[in-house]
mmCIF file of C-alpha atoms and ligand atoms in Angstrom:
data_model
loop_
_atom_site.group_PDB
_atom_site.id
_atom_site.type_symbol
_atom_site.label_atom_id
_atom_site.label_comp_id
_atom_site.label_asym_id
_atom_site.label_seq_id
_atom_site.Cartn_x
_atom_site.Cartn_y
_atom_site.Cartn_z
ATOM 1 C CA UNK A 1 -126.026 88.345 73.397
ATOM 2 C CA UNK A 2 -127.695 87.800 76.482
ATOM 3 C CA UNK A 3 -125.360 88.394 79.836
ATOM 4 C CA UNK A 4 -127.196 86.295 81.495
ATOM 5 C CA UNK A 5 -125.616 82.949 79.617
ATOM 6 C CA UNK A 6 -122.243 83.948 81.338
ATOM 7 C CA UNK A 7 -123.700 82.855 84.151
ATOM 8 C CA UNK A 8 -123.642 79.553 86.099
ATOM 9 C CA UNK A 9 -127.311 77.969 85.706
ATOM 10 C CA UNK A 10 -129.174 74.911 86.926
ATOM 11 C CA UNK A 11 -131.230 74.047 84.495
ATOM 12 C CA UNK A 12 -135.035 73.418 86.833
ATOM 13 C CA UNK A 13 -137.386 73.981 83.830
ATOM 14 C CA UNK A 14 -138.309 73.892 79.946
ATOM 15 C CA UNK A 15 -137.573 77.043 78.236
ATOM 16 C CA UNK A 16 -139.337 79.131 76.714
ATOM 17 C CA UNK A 17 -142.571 78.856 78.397
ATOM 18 C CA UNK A 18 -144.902 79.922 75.684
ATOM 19 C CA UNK A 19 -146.469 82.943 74.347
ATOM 20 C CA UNK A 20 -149.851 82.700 72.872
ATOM 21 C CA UNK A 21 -152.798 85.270 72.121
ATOM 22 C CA UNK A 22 -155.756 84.319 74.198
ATOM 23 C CA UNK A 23 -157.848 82.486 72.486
ATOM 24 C CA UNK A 24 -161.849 82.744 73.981
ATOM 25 C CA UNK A 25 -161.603 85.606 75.917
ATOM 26 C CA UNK A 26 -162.841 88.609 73.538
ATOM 27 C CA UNK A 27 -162.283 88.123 69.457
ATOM 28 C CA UNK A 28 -160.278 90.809 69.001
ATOM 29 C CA UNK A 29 -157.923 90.752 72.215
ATOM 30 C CA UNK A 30 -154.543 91.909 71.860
ATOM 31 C CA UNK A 31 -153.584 90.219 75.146
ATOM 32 C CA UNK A 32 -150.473 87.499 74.711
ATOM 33 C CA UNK A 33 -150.189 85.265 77.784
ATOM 34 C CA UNK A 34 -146.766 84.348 78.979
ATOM 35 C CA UNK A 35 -147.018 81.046 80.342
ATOM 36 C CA UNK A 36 -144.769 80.837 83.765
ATOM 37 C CA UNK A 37 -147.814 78.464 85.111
ATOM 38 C CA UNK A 38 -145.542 76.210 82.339
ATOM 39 C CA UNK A 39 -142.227 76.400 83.826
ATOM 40 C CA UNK A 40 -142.464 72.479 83.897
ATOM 41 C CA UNK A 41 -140.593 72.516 87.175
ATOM 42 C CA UNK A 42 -143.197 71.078 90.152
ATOM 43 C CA UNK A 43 -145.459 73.963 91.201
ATOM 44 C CA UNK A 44 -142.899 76.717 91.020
ATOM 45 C CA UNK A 45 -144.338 78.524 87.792
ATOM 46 C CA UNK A 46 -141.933 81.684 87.674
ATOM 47 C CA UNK A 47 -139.756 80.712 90.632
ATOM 48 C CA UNK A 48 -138.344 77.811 88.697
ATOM 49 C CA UNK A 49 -135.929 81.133 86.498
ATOM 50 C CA UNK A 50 -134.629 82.901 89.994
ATOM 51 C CA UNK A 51 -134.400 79.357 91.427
ATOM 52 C CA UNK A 52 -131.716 77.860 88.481
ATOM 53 C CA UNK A 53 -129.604 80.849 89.294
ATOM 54 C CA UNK A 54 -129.670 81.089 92.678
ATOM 55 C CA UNK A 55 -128.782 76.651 92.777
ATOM 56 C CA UNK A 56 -125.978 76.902 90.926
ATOM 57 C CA UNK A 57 -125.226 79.751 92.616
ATOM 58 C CA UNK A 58 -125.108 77.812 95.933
ATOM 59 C CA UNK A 59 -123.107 74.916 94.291
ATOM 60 C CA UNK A 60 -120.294 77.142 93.153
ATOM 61 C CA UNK A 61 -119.920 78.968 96.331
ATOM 62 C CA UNK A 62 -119.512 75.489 98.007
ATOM 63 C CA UNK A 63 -122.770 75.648 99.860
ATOM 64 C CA UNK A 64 -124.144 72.272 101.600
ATOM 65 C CA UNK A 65 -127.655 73.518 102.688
ATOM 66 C CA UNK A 66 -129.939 76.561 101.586
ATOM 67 C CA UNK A 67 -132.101 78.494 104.510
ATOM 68 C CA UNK A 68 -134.787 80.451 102.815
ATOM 69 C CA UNK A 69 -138.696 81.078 104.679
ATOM 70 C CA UNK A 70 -141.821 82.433 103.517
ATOM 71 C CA UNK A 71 -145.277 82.527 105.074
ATOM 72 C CA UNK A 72 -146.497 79.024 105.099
ATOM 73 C CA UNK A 73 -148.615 80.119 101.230
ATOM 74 C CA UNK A 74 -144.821 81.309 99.902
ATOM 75 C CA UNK A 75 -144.707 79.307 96.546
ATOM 76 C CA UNK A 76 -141.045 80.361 96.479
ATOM 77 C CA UNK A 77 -140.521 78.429 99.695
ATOM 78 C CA UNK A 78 -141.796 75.261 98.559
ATOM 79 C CA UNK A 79 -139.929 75.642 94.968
ATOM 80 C CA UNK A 80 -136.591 76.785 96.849
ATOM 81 C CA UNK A 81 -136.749 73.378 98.972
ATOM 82 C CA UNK A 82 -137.619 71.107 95.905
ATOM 83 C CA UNK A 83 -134.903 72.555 93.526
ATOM 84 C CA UNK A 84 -132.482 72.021 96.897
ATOM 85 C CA UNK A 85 -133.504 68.783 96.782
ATOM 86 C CA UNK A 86 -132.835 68.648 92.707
ATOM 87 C CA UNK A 87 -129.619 70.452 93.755
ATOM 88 C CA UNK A 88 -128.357 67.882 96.142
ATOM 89 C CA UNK A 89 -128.297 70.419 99.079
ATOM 90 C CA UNK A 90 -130.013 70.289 102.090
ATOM 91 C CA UNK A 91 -132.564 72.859 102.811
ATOM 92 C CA UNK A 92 -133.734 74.749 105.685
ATOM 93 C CA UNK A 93 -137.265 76.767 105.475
ATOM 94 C CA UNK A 94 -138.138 79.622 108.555
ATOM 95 C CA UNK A 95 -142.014 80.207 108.489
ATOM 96 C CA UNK A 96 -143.600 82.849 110.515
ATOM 97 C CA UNK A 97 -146.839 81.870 110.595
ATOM 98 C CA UNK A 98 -146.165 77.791 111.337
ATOM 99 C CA UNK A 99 -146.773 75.088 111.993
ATOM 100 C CA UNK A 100 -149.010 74.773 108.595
ATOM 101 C CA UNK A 101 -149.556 72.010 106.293
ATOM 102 C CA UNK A 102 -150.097 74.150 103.540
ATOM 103 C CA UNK A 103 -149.330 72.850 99.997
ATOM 104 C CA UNK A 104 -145.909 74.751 99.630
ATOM 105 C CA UNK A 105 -144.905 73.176 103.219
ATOM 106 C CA UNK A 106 -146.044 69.921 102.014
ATOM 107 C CA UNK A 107 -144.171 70.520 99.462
ATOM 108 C CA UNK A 108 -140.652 71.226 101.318
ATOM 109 C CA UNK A 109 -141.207 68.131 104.011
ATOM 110 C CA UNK A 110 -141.575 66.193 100.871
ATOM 111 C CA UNK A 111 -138.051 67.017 98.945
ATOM 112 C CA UNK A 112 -136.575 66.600 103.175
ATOM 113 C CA UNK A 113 -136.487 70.371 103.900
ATOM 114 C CA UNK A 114 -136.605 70.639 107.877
ATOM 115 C CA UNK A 115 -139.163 73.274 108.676
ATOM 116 C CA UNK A 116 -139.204 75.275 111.439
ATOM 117 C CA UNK A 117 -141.451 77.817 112.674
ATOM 118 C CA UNK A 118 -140.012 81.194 113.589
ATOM 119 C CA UNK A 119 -142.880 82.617 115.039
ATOM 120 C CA UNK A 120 -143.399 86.439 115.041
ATOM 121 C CA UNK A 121 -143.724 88.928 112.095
ATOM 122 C CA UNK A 122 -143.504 87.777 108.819
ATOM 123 C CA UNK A 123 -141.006 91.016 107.811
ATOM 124 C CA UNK A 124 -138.742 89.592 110.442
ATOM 125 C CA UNK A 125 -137.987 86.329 108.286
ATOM 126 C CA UNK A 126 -134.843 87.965 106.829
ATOM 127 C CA UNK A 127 -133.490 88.057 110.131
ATOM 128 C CA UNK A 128 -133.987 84.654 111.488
ATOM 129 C CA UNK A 129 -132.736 83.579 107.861
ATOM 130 C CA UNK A 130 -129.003 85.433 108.939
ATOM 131 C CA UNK A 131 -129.228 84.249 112.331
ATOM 132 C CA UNK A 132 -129.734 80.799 111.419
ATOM 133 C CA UNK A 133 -126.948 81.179 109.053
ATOM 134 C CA UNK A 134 -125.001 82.204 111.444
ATOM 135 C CA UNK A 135 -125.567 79.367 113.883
ATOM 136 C CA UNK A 136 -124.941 76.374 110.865
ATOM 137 C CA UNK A 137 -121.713 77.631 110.212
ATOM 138 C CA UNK A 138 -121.065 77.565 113.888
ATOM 139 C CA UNK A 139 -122.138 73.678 113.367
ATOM 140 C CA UNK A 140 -119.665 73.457 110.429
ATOM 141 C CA UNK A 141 -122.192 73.707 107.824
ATOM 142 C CA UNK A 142 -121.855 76.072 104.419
ATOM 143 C CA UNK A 143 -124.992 77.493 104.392
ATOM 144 C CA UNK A 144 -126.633 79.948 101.472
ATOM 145 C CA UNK A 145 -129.602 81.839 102.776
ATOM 146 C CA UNK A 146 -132.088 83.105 100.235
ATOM 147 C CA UNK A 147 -134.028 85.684 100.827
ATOM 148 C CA UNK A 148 -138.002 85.382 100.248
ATOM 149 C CA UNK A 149 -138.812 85.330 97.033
ATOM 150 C CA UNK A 150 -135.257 84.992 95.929
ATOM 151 C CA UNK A 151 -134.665 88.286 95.924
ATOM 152 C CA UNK A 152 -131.119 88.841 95.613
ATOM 153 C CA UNK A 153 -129.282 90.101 92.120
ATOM 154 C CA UNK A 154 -127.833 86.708 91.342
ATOM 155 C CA UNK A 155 -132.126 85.330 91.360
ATOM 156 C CA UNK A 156 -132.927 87.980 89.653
ATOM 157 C CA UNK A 157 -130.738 86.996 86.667
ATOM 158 C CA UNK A 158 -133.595 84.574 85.968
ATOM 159 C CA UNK A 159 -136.346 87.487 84.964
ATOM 160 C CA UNK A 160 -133.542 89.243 83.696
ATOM 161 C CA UNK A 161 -132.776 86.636 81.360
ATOM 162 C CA UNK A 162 -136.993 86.254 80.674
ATOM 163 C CA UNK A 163 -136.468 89.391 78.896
ATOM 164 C CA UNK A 164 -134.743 88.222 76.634
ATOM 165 C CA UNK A 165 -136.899 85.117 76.253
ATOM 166 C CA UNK A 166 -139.912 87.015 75.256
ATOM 167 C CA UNK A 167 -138.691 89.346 73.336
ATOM 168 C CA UNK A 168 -136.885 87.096 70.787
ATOM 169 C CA UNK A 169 -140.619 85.292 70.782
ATOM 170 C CA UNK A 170 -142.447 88.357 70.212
ATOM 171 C CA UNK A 171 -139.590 89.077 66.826
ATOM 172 C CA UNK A 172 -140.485 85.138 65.970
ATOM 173 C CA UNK A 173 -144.160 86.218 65.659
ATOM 174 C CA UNK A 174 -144.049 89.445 64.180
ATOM 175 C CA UNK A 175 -144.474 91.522 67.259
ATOM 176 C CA UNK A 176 -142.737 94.803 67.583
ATOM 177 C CA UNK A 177 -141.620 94.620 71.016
ATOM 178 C CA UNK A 178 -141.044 98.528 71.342
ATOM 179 C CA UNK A 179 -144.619 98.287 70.891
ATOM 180 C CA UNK A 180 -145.695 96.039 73.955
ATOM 181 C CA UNK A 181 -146.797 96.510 77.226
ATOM 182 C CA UNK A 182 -145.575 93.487 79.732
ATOM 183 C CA UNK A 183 -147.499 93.030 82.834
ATOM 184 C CA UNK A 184 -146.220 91.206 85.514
ATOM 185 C CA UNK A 185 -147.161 90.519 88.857
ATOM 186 C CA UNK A 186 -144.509 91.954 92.081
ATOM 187 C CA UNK A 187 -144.195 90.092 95.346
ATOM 188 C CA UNK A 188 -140.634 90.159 96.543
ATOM 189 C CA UNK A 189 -140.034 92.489 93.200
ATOM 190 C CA UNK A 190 -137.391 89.855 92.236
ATOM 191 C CA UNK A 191 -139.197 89.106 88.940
ATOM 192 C CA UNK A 192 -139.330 92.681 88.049
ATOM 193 C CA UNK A 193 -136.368 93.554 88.857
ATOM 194 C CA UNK A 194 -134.535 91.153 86.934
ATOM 195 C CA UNK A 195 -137.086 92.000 83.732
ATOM 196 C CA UNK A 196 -136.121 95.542 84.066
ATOM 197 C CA UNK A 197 -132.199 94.801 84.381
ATOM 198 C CA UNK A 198 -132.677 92.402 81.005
ATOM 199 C CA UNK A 199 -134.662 94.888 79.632
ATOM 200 C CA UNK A 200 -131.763 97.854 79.643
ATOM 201 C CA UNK A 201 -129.242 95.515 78.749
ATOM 202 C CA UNK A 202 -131.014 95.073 75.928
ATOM 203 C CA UNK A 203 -131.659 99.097 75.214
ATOM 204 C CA UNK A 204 -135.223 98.507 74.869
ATOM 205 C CA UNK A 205 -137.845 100.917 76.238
ATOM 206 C CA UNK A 206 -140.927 98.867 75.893
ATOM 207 C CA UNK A 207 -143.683 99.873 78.513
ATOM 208 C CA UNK A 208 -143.532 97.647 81.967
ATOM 209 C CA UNK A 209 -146.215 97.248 83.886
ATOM 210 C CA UNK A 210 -145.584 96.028 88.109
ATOM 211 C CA UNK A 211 -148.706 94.632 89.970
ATOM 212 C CA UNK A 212 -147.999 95.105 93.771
ATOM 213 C CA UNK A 213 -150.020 92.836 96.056
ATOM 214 C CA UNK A 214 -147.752 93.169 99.223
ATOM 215 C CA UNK A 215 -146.012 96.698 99.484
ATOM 216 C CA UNK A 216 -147.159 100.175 98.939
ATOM 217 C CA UNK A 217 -146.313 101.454 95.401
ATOM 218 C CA UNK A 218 -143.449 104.073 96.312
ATOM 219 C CA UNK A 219 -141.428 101.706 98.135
ATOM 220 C CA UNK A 220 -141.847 98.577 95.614
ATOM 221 C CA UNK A 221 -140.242 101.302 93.142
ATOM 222 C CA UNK A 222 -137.000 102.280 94.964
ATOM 223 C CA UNK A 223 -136.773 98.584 96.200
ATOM 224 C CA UNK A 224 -137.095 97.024 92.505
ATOM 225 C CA UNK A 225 -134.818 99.556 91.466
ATOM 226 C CA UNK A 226 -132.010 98.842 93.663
ATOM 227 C CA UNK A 227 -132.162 95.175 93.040
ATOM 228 C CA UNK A 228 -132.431 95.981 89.188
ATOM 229 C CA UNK A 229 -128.623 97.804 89.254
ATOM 230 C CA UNK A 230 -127.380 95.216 91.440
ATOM 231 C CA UNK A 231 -128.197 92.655 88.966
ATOM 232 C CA UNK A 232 -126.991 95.048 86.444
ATOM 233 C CA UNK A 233 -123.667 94.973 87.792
ATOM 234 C CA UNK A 234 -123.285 91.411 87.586
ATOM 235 C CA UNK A 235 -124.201 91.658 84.092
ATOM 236 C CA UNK A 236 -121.302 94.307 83.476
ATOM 237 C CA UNK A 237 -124.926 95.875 81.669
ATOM 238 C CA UNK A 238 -126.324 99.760 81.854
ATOM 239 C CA UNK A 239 -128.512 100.087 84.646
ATOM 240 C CA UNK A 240 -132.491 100.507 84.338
ATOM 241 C CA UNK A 241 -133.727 103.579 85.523
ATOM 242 C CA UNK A 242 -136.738 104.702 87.191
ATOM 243 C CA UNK A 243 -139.003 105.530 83.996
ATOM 244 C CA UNK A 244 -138.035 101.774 82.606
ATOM 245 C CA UNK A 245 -140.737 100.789 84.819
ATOM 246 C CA UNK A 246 -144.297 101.759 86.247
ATOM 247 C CA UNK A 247 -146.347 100.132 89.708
ATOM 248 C CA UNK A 248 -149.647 99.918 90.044
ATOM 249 C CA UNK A 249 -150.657 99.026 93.642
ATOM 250 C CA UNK A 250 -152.966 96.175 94.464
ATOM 251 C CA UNK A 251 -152.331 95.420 97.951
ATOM 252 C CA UNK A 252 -155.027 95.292 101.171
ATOM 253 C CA UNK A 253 -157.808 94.695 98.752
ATOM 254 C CA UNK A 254 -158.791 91.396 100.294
ATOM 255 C CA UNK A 255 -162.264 90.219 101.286
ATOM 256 C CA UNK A 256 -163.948 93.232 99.541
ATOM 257 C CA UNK A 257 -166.477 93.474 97.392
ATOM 258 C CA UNK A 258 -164.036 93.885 94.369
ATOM 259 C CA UNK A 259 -162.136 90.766 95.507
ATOM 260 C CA UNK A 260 -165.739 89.113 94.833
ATOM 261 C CA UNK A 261 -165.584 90.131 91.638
ATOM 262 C CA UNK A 262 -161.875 89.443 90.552
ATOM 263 C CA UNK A 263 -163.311 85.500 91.982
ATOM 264 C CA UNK A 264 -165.530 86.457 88.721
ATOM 265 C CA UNK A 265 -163.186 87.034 86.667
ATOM 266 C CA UNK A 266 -160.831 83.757 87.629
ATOM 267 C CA UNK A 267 -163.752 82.154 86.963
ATOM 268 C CA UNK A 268 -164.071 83.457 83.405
ATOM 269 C CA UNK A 269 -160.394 83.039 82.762
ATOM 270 C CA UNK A 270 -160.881 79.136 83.811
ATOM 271 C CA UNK A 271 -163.742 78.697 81.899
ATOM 272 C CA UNK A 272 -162.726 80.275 78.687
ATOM 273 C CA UNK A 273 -158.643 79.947 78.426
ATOM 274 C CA UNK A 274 -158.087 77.035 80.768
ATOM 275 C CA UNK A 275 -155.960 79.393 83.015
ATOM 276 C CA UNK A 276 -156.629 78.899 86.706
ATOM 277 C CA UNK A 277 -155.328 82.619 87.989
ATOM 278 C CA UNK A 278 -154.574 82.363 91.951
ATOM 279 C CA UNK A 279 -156.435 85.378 93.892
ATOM 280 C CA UNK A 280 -152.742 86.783 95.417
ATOM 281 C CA UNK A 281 -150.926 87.681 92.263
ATOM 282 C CA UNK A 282 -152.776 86.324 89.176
ATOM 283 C CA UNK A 283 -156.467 87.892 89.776
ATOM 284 C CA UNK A 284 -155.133 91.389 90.518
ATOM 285 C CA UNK A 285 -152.819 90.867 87.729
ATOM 286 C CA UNK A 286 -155.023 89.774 85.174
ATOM 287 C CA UNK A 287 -157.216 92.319 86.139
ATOM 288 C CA UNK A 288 -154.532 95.266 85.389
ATOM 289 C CA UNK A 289 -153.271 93.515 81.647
ATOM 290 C CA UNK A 290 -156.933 93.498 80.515
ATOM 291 C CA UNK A 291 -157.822 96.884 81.336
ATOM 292 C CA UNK A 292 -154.947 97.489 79.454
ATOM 293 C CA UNK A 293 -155.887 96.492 76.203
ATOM 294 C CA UNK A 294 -158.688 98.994 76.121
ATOM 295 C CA UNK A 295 -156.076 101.877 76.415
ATOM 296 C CA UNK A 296 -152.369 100.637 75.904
ATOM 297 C CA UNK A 297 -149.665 100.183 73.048
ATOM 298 C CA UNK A 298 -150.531 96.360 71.459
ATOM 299 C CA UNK A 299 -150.008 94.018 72.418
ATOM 300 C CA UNK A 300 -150.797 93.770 76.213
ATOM 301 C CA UNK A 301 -148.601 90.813 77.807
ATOM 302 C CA UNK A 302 -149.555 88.949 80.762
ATOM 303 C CA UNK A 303 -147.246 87.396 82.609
ATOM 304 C CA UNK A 304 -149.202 84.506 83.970
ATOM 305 C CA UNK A 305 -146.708 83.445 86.793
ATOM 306 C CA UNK A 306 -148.569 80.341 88.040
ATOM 307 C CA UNK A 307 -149.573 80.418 91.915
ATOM 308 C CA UNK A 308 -151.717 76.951 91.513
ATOM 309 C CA UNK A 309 -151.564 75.623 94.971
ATOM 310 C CA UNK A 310 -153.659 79.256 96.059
ATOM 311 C CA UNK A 311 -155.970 78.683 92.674
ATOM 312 C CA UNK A 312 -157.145 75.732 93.729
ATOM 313 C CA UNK A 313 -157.980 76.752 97.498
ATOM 314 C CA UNK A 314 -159.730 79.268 96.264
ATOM 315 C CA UNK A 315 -162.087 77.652 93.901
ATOM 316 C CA UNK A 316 -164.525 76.769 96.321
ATOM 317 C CA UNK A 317 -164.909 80.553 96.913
ATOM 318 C CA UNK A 318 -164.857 81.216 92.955
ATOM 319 C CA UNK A 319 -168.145 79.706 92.765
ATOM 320 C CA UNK A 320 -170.308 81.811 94.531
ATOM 321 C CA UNK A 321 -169.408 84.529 91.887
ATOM 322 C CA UNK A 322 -171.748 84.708 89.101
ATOM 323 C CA UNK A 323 -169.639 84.849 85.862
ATOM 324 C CA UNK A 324 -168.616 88.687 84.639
ATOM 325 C CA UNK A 325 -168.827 89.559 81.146
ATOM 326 C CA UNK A 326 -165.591 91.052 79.823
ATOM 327 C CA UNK A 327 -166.756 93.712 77.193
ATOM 328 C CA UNK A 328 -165.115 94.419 74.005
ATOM 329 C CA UNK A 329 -164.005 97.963 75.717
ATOM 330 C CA UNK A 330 -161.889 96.443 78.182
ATOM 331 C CA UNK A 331 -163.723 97.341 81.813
ATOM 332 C CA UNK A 332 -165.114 94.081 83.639
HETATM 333 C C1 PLP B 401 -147.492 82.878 91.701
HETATM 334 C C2 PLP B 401 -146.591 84.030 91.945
HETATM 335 N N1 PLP B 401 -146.608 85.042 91.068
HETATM 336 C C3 PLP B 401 -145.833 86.126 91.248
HETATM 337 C C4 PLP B 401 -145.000 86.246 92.342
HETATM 338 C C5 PLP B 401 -144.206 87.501 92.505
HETATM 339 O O1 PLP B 401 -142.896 87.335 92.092
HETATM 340 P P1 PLP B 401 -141.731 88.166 92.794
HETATM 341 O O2 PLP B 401 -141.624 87.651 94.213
HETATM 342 O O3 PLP B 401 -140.538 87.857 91.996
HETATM 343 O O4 PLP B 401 -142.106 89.609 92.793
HETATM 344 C C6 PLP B 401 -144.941 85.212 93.265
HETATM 345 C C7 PLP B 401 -144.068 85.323 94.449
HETATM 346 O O5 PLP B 401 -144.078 84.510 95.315
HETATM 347 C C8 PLP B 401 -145.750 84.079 93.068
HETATM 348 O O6 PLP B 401 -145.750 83.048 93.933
#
């Protein structure tokens, strides 16, 4: 049984998102896509799973109004102050980099989310999250900070719970899942984190695959894993441990001549499966799974975790790339 159903839930968006075998791409491709882009909740893609856990979360503790912040391109952001608004909370979002009328901004002055600009170093947004805590429950208020990307073990009950998801789908279609290789993109590492905690309460060593755009591999690792036993704990499940998972690191590769490329690539993905991969977390990401199905256990599974709002600013850019063949070996 999955722990996670013990667990007080909001429900945000329509589950399961599907599982399909690409279609276009290469004939014989043994890459499934997971389809978080179809979360069905706004624009949050994957945030809508964290984001059910973390409302109801807030509504049992008594909370009035969640404080959360982001850059101004945080997708989480945006989705935390619409499922506030869904929630009937009120919603507070710190940016560092503000003011910014970016979509996910847009997004949170739309559902009535006041938000204010911090100023400063984006790593410091944890902190202005606790002192503004502190200062609305000075003004009476009940407030539940989350932490970017809703990193805390009660969020990541929603990836946790995604582990179960796609593995009863892979059983449904014949898939071994001891067999597969899950690729996921890792921000805050709350998606991960969660996946790995589901995955051990389940027993199951299949092979799991981190993409790290923001943080240097080594750290990612012992910061995922923390989070992982934490949500473990509330699960009352074994906790993962450091082989249940690997990282491959992806960050400061921006405005290079491989970033050209991966615009190549989003552009063949778009053209071929429909997909519109953002250049933060899906390009990179994308980029990993299909090497991977040249070399790994089948079948390769991409998480495809959404990330529209940066897709579509970045289309403009996509066409300058000429198109890139994907070969039947797997390189780009
Ligand atoms: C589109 C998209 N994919 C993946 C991620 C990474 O998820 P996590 O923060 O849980 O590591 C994010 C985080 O913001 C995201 O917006």
């Amino acid at each position: 049984m999955n722990p996670c159903e013990r667990w007080p839930r909001l429900w945000l968006g329509v589950f399961p998102t599907p599982l399909h075998r690409v279609r276009r791409l290469r004939d014989d491709a043994s890459l499934l896509l997971k389809r978080d882009d179809l979360t069905g909740f706004g624009l949050a893609g994957n945030k809508a799973r964290p984001l059910e856990f973390l409302m109801a979360d807030a509504i049992a503790h008594g909370c009035d109004i969640v404080v959360t912040g982001g850059a101004p391109t945080s997708n989480f952001a945006g989705a935390c102050a619409h499922a506030s608004a869904v929630a009937g909370l009120d919603c507070e979002v710190l940016v560092a980099d503000g003011p910014a009328s970016t979509v996910p901004i847009r997004l949170a002055r739309a559902c009535g989310a006041a938000v204010r600009a911090t100023g400063g170093d984006r790593a410091l947004i944890e902190d202005a999250i606790a002192k503004r805590v502190i200062d609305l429950e000075l003004e009476g208020r009940h407030p539940y900070p989350v932490p970017r990307g809703g990193a805390t073990p009660v969020g990541a009950l929603g990836f946790a719970s995604a582990a179960f998801e796609v593995h009863a789908q892979l059983e449904d279609q014949g898939v071994d899942p001891t067999r597969a290789t899950i690729v996921l993109p890792v921000g805050s590492g709350a998606s991960l984190a969660g996946f790995i905690a589901g995955s051990a309460a389940m027993d199951l060593a299949w092979r799991v695959v981190g993409v790290s755009v923001s943080r240097p591999a080594p750290q990612m690792a012992s910061h995922v894993l923390a989070l992982a036993a934490a949500c473990s704990a509330l699960m009352g499940s074994r906790p993962a441990t450091s082989g249940a998972f690997t990282i491959v690191d992806r960050t400061g590769d921006v405005l290079t001549e491989e970033r050209a490329d991966d615009m190549g690539a989003a552009r063949f993905m778009r053209e071929s499966e429909g997909i519109l991969l953002d250049p933060h977390y899906g390009i990179p990401t994308f980029e990993v799974a299909w090497t991977m199905t040249a070399t790994a256990e089948q079948p390769v599974v991409l998480w495809q975790t959404g990330g529209i709002p940066a897709a579509v600013e970045s289309l403009d850019a996509g066409n300058e790339h000429e198109r890139r063949v994907l070969t039947p070996s797997g390189s780009m």
